mmCIF file of C-alpha atoms and ligand atoms in Angstrom:
data_model
loop_
_atom_site.group_PDB
_atom_site.id
_atom_site.type_symbol
_atom_site.label_atom_id
_atom_site.label_comp_id
_atom_site.label_asym_id
_atom_site.label_seq_id
_atom_site.Cartn_x
_atom_site.Cartn_y
_atom_site.Cartn_z
ATOM 1 C CA MET A 28 -3.192 11.626 26.032
ATOM 2 C CA LYS A 29 -1.781 13.874 23.387
ATOM 3 C CA LYS A 30 -4.347 15.356 20.998
ATOM 4 C CA LEU A 31 -3.920 14.352 17.351
ATOM 5 C CA VAL A 32 -6.044 16.192 14.854
ATOM 6 C CA ALA A 33 -6.352 14.912 11.262
ATOM 7 C CA LEU A 34 -7.746 16.969 8.428
ATOM 8 C CA THR A 35 -8.774 14.587 5.653
ATOM 9 C CA GLY A 36 -9.939 15.061 2.079
ATOM 10 C CA ALA A 37 -11.006 13.051 -0.917
ATOM 11 C CA GLY A 38 -7.532 11.431 -1.179
ATOM 12 C CA ILE A 39 -8.090 9.254 1.897
ATOM 13 C CA SER A 40 -11.092 7.605 0.224
ATOM 14 C CA ALA A 41 -9.381 7.256 -3.174
ATOM 15 C CA GLU A 42 -8.070 3.746 -2.467
ATOM 16 C CA SER A 43 -11.564 2.695 -1.511
ATOM 17 C CA GLY A 44 -12.588 3.550 -5.042
ATOM 18 C CA ILE A 45 -14.168 6.973 -4.661
ATOM 19 C CA PRO A 46 -12.563 9.318 -7.153
ATOM 20 C CA THR A 47 -11.043 12.544 -5.867
ATOM 21 C CA PHE A 48 -12.350 15.910 -7.154
ATOM 22 C CA ARG A 49 -9.334 17.453 -8.802
ATOM 23 C CA ASP A 50 -7.207 14.529 -9.981
ATOM 24 C CA ALA A 51 -7.703 13.459 -13.611
ATOM 25 C CA GLY A 52 -10.984 11.584 -13.872
ATOM 26 C CA GLY A 53 -12.310 13.423 -10.813
ATOM 27 C CA LEU A 54 -15.842 13.501 -9.619
ATOM 28 C CA TRP A 55 -16.809 16.733 -11.286
ATOM 29 C CA GLU A 56 -16.112 15.220 -14.692
ATOM 30 C CA GLY A 57 -19.143 15.502 -16.928
ATOM 31 C CA HIS A 58 -20.625 18.054 -14.495
ATOM 32 C CA LYS A 59 -19.822 21.664 -13.958
ATOM 33 C CA VAL A 60 -19.257 22.414 -10.245
ATOM 34 C CA GLU A 61 -21.768 25.201 -10.434
ATOM 35 C CA ASP A 62 -24.462 22.844 -11.770
ATOM 36 C CA VAL A 63 -24.278 20.310 -8.953
ATOM 37 C CA ALA A 64 -22.635 21.941 -5.973
ATOM 38 C CA THR A 65 -24.070 25.442 -5.656
ATOM 39 C CA PRO A 66 -27.473 26.896 -4.530
ATOM 40 C CA GLU A 67 -27.799 28.308 -8.059
ATOM 41 C CA GLY A 68 -27.452 24.831 -9.600
ATOM 42 C CA TRP A 69 -30.106 23.581 -7.149
ATOM 43 C CA HIS A 70 -32.566 26.247 -8.228
ATOM 44 C CA LYS A 71 -31.848 25.625 -11.907
ATOM 45 C CA ASN A 72 -32.277 21.835 -11.890
ATOM 46 C CA ARG A 73 -33.081 20.103 -8.655
ATOM 47 C CA GLU A 74 -33.482 16.728 -10.287
ATOM 48 C CA LEU A 75 -29.930 16.819 -11.704
ATOM 49 C CA VAL A 76 -28.487 17.777 -8.277
ATOM 50 C CA LEU A 77 -30.489 15.095 -6.500
ATOM 51 C CA ASP A 78 -29.382 12.555 -9.061
ATOM 52 C CA PHE A 79 -25.739 13.581 -8.785
ATOM 53 C CA TYR A 80 -25.728 12.991 -5.028
ATOM 54 C CA ASN A 81 -27.809 9.840 -5.403
ATOM 55 C CA GLN A 82 -25.038 8.376 -7.585
ATOM 56 C CA ARG A 83 -22.395 9.431 -5.073
ATOM 57 C CA ARG A 84 -24.399 7.890 -2.243
ATOM 58 C CA LYS A 85 -24.885 4.622 -4.225
ATOM 59 C CA LYS A 86 -21.131 4.474 -4.821
ATOM 60 C CA ALA A 87 -20.310 5.261 -1.164
ATOM 61 C CA LEU A 88 -22.535 2.375 -0.057
ATOM 62 C CA GLU A 89 -20.715 -0.016 -2.382
ATOM 63 C CA VAL A 90 -17.191 0.698 -1.117
ATOM 64 C CA LYS A 91 -15.311 -0.105 2.111
ATOM 65 C CA PRO A 92 -12.895 1.824 4.288
ATOM 66 C CA ASN A 93 -9.207 1.280 3.389
ATOM 67 C CA HIS A 94 -6.057 0.941 5.357
ATOM 68 C CA GLY A 95 -5.642 4.731 5.621
ATOM 69 C CA HIS A 96 -8.887 4.977 7.550
ATOM 70 C CA GLU A 97 -7.914 1.989 9.654
ATOM 71 C CA VAL A 98 -4.617 3.488 10.768
ATOM 72 C CA LEU A 99 -6.547 6.553 12.081
ATOM 73 C CA VAL A 100 -8.659 4.144 14.136
ATOM 74 C CA ASP A 101 -5.621 2.357 15.440
ATOM 75 C CA LEU A 102 -4.049 5.681 16.481
ATOM 76 C CA GLU A 103 -6.882 6.063 19.057
ATOM 77 C CA LYS A 104 -4.936 3.587 21.228
ATOM 78 C CA TYR A 105 -2.175 6.144 21.577
ATOM 79 C CA PHE A 106 -3.760 9.547 21.027
ATOM 80 C CA ASP A 107 -6.977 11.498 21.574
ATOM 81 C CA VAL A 108 -7.823 11.565 17.813
ATOM 82 C CA THR A 109 -10.200 14.052 16.228
ATOM 83 C CA ILE A 110 -10.873 13.824 12.548
ATOM 84 C CA ILE A 111 -11.986 16.871 10.631
ATOM 85 C CA THR A 112 -13.005 15.601 7.217
ATOM 86 C CA GLN A 113 -14.045 17.433 4.097
ATOM 87 C CA ASN A 114 -15.521 14.197 2.798
ATOM 88 C CA VAL A 115 -19.231 13.538 2.739
ATOM 89 C CA ASP A 116 -18.825 9.768 2.746
ATOM 90 C CA ASP A 117 -19.026 7.845 6.064
ATOM 91 C CA LEU A 118 -15.890 5.732 5.691
ATOM 92 C CA HIS A 119 -14.192 7.137 8.804
ATOM 93 C CA GLU A 120 -17.230 6.139 10.913
ATOM 94 C CA ARG A 121 -17.511 2.754 9.199
ATOM 95 C CA ALA A 122 -13.775 2.076 9.855
ATOM 96 C CA GLY A 123 -14.469 2.776 13.513
ATOM 97 C CA SER A 124 -13.188 6.292 14.270
ATOM 98 C CA SER A 125 -15.015 7.739 17.188
ATOM 99 C CA LYS A 126 -14.753 11.522 16.750
ATOM 100 C CA VAL A 127 -15.425 12.797 13.198
ATOM 101 C CA ILE A 128 -16.433 16.366 12.272
ATOM 102 C CA HIS A 129 -17.927 16.588 8.770
ATOM 103 C CA LEU A 130 -17.113 20.064 7.570
ATOM 104 C CA HIS A 131 -18.986 19.723 4.291
ATOM 105 C CA GLY A 132 -21.946 17.736 5.528
ATOM 106 C CA SER A 133 -23.007 14.142 4.873
ATOM 107 C CA LEU A 134 -24.227 12.178 1.929
ATOM 108 C CA PHE A 135 -26.439 10.233 4.280
ATOM 109 C CA GLU A 136 -28.469 13.125 5.591
ATOM 110 C CA SER A 137 -31.122 15.310 3.971
ATOM 111 C CA ARG A 138 -32.315 18.596 5.181
ATOM 112 C CA SER A 139 -35.365 20.829 4.763
ATOM 113 C CA THR A 140 -35.084 23.660 2.160
ATOM 114 C CA LEU A 141 -37.378 25.744 4.425
ATOM 115 C CA ASP A 142 -35.808 25.186 7.831
ATOM 116 C CA GLU A 143 -32.161 24.156 7.880
ATOM 117 C CA SER A 144 -32.418 22.835 11.450
ATOM 118 C CA LEU A 145 -34.571 19.964 10.130
ATOM 119 C CA VAL A 146 -32.067 17.237 9.231
ATOM 120 C CA TYR A 147 -32.977 13.600 8.602
ATOM 121 C CA PRO A 148 -31.058 10.363 7.912
ATOM 122 C CA ILE A 149 -31.427 9.056 4.327
ATOM 123 C CA LYS A 150 -32.422 5.471 4.174
ATOM 124 C CA GLY A 151 -30.986 3.699 1.139
ATOM 125 C CA TRP A 152 -29.419 5.578 -1.657
ATOM 126 C CA GLU A 153 -32.165 7.683 -3.215
ATOM 127 C CA LEU A 154 -33.433 11.199 -2.314
ATOM 128 C CA LYS A 155 -36.236 12.159 -4.705
ATOM 129 C CA LEU A 156 -38.072 15.120 -5.944
ATOM 130 C CA GLY A 157 -41.254 15.109 -3.833
ATOM 131 C CA ASP A 158 -39.486 13.854 -0.631
ATOM 132 C CA LYS A 159 -40.462 16.518 1.868
ATOM 133 C CA CYS A 160 -39.721 17.616 5.433
ATOM 134 C CA GLU A 161 -42.336 17.690 8.223
ATOM 135 C CA LYS A 162 -43.203 21.265 7.198
ATOM 136 C CA GLY A 163 -43.935 20.172 3.594
ATOM 137 C CA SER A 164 -40.866 21.543 1.729
ATOM 138 C CA GLN A 165 -38.579 19.642 -0.601
ATOM 139 C CA LEU A 166 -35.589 17.873 1.019
ATOM 140 C CA ARG A 167 -32.045 18.566 -0.285
ATOM 141 C CA PRO A 168 -28.795 16.854 0.496
ATOM 142 C CA ASN A 169 -27.274 18.080 3.782
ATOM 143 C CA ILE A 170 -24.117 19.078 2.005
ATOM 144 C CA VAL A 171 -22.309 22.373 2.124
ATOM 145 C CA TRP A 172 -22.300 23.835 -1.433
ATOM 146 C CA PHE A 173 -20.000 26.499 -2.794
ATOM 147 C CA GLY A 174 -21.119 29.853 -1.673
ATOM 148 C CA GLU A 175 -22.690 28.482 1.514
ATOM 149 C CA ALA A 176 -21.520 28.940 5.097
ATOM 150 C CA VAL A 177 -19.511 26.221 6.763
ATOM 151 C CA PRO A 178 -21.067 26.072 10.241
ATOM 152 C CA MET A 179 -18.716 23.395 11.629
ATOM 153 C CA ILE A 180 -15.640 25.496 10.937
ATOM 154 C CA GLU A 181 -15.588 27.270 14.311
ATOM 155 C CA GLY A 182 -15.499 24.059 16.310
ATOM 156 C CA ALA A 183 -12.918 22.612 13.943
ATOM 157 C CA ALA A 184 -10.695 25.655 14.307
ATOM 158 C CA ARG A 185 -10.750 25.196 18.096
ATOM 159 C CA TYR A 186 -9.608 21.580 17.712
ATOM 160 C CA ALA A 187 -6.812 22.675 15.323
ATOM 161 C CA ALA A 188 -5.701 25.338 17.735
ATOM 162 C CA ASP A 189 -5.523 22.734 20.580
ATOM 163 C CA ALA A 190 -3.740 20.063 18.650
ATOM 164 C CA ASP A 191 -0.446 18.497 19.843
ATOM 165 C CA ILE A 192 0.023 16.784 16.426
ATOM 166 C CA PHE A 193 -1.658 17.876 13.211
ATOM 167 C CA VAL A 194 -1.946 15.586 10.214
ATOM 168 C CA VAL A 195 -3.262 16.468 6.714
ATOM 169 C CA ILE A 196 -4.233 13.555 4.481
ATOM 170 C CA GLY A 197 -5.306 13.527 0.878
ATOM 171 C CA THR A 198 -6.489 17.054 0.327
ATOM 172 C CA SER A 199 -5.369 19.526 -2.326
ATOM 173 C CA MET A 200 -5.833 22.366 0.285
ATOM 174 C CA GLN A 201 -7.589 24.458 -2.370
ATOM 175 C CA VAL A 202 -10.976 24.891 -0.703
ATOM 176 C CA TYR A 203 -11.431 27.394 2.066
ATOM 177 C CA PRO A 204 -12.125 27.697 4.943
ATOM 178 C CA ALA A 205 -10.983 24.011 5.403
ATOM 179 C CA ALA A 206 -7.505 24.733 3.999
ATOM 180 C CA GLY A 207 -7.031 27.557 6.434
ATOM 181 C CA LEU A 208 -7.409 25.306 9.486
ATOM 182 C CA ILE A 209 -3.636 24.596 9.459
ATOM 183 C CA ASP A 210 -3.075 28.298 10.204
ATOM 184 C CA PHE A 211 -4.784 27.829 13.635
ATOM 185 C CA VAL A 212 -2.231 25.180 14.667
ATOM 186 C CA SER A 213 0.595 26.462 16.899
ATOM 187 C CA SER A 214 3.895 26.894 15.067
ATOM 188 C CA ASN A 215 5.752 24.566 17.424
ATOM 189 C CA VAL A 216 3.330 21.734 16.831
ATOM 190 C CA PRO A 217 4.615 18.910 14.496
ATOM 191 C CA LYS A 218 2.631 18.775 11.294
ATOM 192 C CA TYR A 219 2.540 16.017 8.706
ATOM 193 C CA LEU A 220 1.109 15.873 5.169
ATOM 194 C CA VAL A 221 0.335 12.510 3.574
ATOM 195 C CA ASP A 222 -0.367 12.880 -0.135
ATOM 196 C CA PRO A 223 1.250 11.316 -3.223
ATOM 197 C CA ASN A 224 1.108 14.456 -5.379
ATOM 198 C CA THR A 225 1.780 17.233 -2.915
ATOM 199 C CA THR A 226 3.444 20.436 -3.929
ATOM 200 C CA ALA A 227 5.464 22.229 -1.292
ATOM 201 C CA LEU A 228 3.419 24.016 1.319
ATOM 202 C CA HIS A 229 5.460 26.690 3.143
ATOM 203 C CA ILE A 230 4.506 25.852 6.699
ATOM 204 C CA HIS A 231 6.723 25.693 9.677
ATOM 205 C CA ASN A 232 7.396 22.276 11.255
ATOM 206 C CA LEU A 233 5.787 20.390 8.361
ATOM 207 C CA GLN A 234 6.981 16.980 7.337
ATOM 208 C CA ILE A 235 5.758 15.698 3.941
ATOM 209 C CA ILE A 236 5.112 12.000 3.456
ATOM 210 C CA LYS A 237 4.747 11.807 -0.358
ATOM 211 C CA ASP A 238 2.715 8.611 -0.471
ATOM 212 C CA LYS A 239 -0.764 7.340 -0.790
ATOM 213 C CA ALA A 240 -2.900 7.153 2.327
ATOM 214 C CA SER A 241 -2.615 3.372 2.961
ATOM 215 C CA THR A 242 1.157 3.103 3.039
ATOM 216 C CA GLY A 243 1.685 6.794 3.994
ATOM 217 C CA MET A 244 -0.364 6.413 7.160
ATOM 218 C CA GLU A 245 1.732 3.413 8.202
ATOM 219 C CA ARG A 246 4.838 5.515 7.737
ATOM 220 C CA LEU A 247 3.241 8.268 9.730
ATOM 221 C CA LYS A 248 2.351 5.909 12.536
ATOM 222 C CA GLU A 249 5.979 4.740 12.772
ATOM 223 C CA LEU A 250 7.271 8.277 12.863
ATOM 224 C CA ILE A 251 4.901 9.516 15.573
ATOM 225 C CA LEU A 252 5.211 6.487 17.768
ATOM 226 C CA LYS A 253 9.015 6.453 17.642
HETATM 227 P P1 OAD B 190 -9.169 17.116 -4.119
HETATM 228 O O1 OAD B 190 -9.664 16.264 -5.191
HETATM 229 O O2 OAD B 190 -9.100 18.602 -4.398
HETATM 230 O O3 OAD B 190 -7.741 16.657 -3.683
HETATM 231 C C1 OAD B 190 -7.502 15.360 -3.474
HETATM 232 C C2 OAD B 190 -6.088 15.145 -2.978
HETATM 233 O O4 OAD B 190 -5.847 13.790 -2.635
HETATM 234 C C3 OAD B 190 -5.008 15.599 -3.935
HETATM 235 O O5 OAD B 190 -4.048 16.347 -3.291
HETATM 236 C C4 OAD B 190 -4.366 14.235 -4.374
HETATM 237 O O6 OAD B 190 -3.016 14.344 -4.677
HETATM 238 C C5 OAD B 190 -4.639 13.381 -3.152
HETATM 239 N N1 OAD B 190 -4.632 11.955 -3.407
HETATM 240 C C6 OAD B 190 -4.966 11.256 -4.528
HETATM 241 N N2 OAD B 190 -4.918 9.952 -4.284
HETATM 242 C C7 OAD B 190 -4.518 9.744 -3.001
HETATM 243 C C8 OAD B 190 -4.218 8.631 -2.146
HETATM 244 N N3 OAD B 190 -4.415 7.348 -2.628
HETATM 245 N N4 OAD B 190 -3.910 8.874 -0.917
HETATM 246 C C9 OAD B 190 -3.773 10.104 -0.399
HETATM 247 N N5 OAD B 190 -4.002 11.235 -1.132
HETATM 248 C C10 OAD B 190 -4.389 11.060 -2.414
HETATM 249 O O7 OAD B 190 -10.096 16.850 -2.856
HETATM 250 P P2 OAD B 190 -10.313 17.747 -1.524
HETATM 251 O O8 OAD B 190 -9.083 18.481 -1.170
HETATM 252 O O9 OAD B 190 -10.931 16.851 -0.480
HETATM 253 O O10 OAD B 190 -16.151 20.276 -1.355
HETATM 254 O O11 OAD B 190 -11.391 18.780 -1.984
HETATM 255 C C11 OAD B 190 -11.901 19.684 -1.105
HETATM 256 C C12 OAD B 190 -13.330 20.013 -1.358
HETATM 257 O O12 OAD B 190 -13.495 20.339 -2.740
HETATM 258 C C13 OAD B 190 -14.286 18.793 -1.232
HETATM 259 O O13 OAD B 190 -14.672 18.574 0.098
HETATM 260 C C14 OAD B 190 -15.460 19.282 -2.081
HETATM 261 C C15 OAD B 190 -14.713 19.824 -3.274
HETATM 262 O O14 OAD B 190 -15.340 20.845 -3.857
HETATM 263 C C16 OAD B 190 -17.518 20.328 -1.372
HETATM 264 O O15 OAD B 190 -18.194 19.520 -1.961
HETATM 265 C C17 OAD B 190 -18.050 21.498 -0.724
#
C-alpha cells in the first residue's frame, strides 16, 4: 500500500465548531498567546492557564468529527495513512483514524511539572490547581507550549520523508517545526494543500485545493483515486 501522510491543523476541526487560531474570531481572542501558551504564562498565572485549557477541553467534548476527518478514515481502505496533527483535540481518533501523531500534545492528558515522563489521562473536562502527580507536584496540560521542545517532530519527519503522497489540511503553516515537515518530503512526491484561504506556497509538485476540509477532502479523494 502506498503511504499517505497528512499534516493537519486547526482548519480541519473548524467545521466541527472549534475556532482556528489565526482566523478572525480565533481562539487566542481575549487571551495573549504568551499568557496561556508559554511556560512564562504558566508561572505567572497557573489558574488562568488551567482554565483556558479546561474551556478548550469542554468545547472539544461537545463537538463531533466532521466529513474532513471522515474522509481521512475512508482513505485507510486505499492507503497506509499516517496523520500528523498540530491539533490537541481528539477528533481524528474519534472519527476512527488508526495512526495519529499529536505534535503539540493532547487536551485529554495531563503531565507532571516535576517529571515530564509522568503523563495521565484527564477524566472529564477539568484539571484543577491542587491536582497532583504521584510525586506530589502540580499537573499541567500535556501540551507543547511556545518555547518548548516538540519531541514528536523526529518521528514525524521520518514519516514525511517516507511518504508517497503528502497532504496538508487546514494549517496556516506559520508555526515551526511543524510547518517545516513538508521540506522532508521528496520533491517528486505529489503534494496537496486543502485550505479555503491559502496563499501560494512555493513548493514543487504542490496542488492547491482551495476549499474547506469537508468538500475539499472529497475533491482530494477523487483526485488521488483516479
Ligand atoms: P491556524 O489558525 O494558524 O490556521 C488555520 C488554517 O485553517 C488557516 O490556514 C485557515 O485558512 C484554515 N481553515 C479555516 N477554516 C477551514 C476549513 N473549514 N477547512 C480547512 N481549512 C480551514 O492553525 P494552525 O496552523 O493549526 O500551537 O496553527 C498551528 C499552531 O499554532 C497550533 O497547533 C497551535 C497554534 O499556536 C500550539 O498550541 C503549540
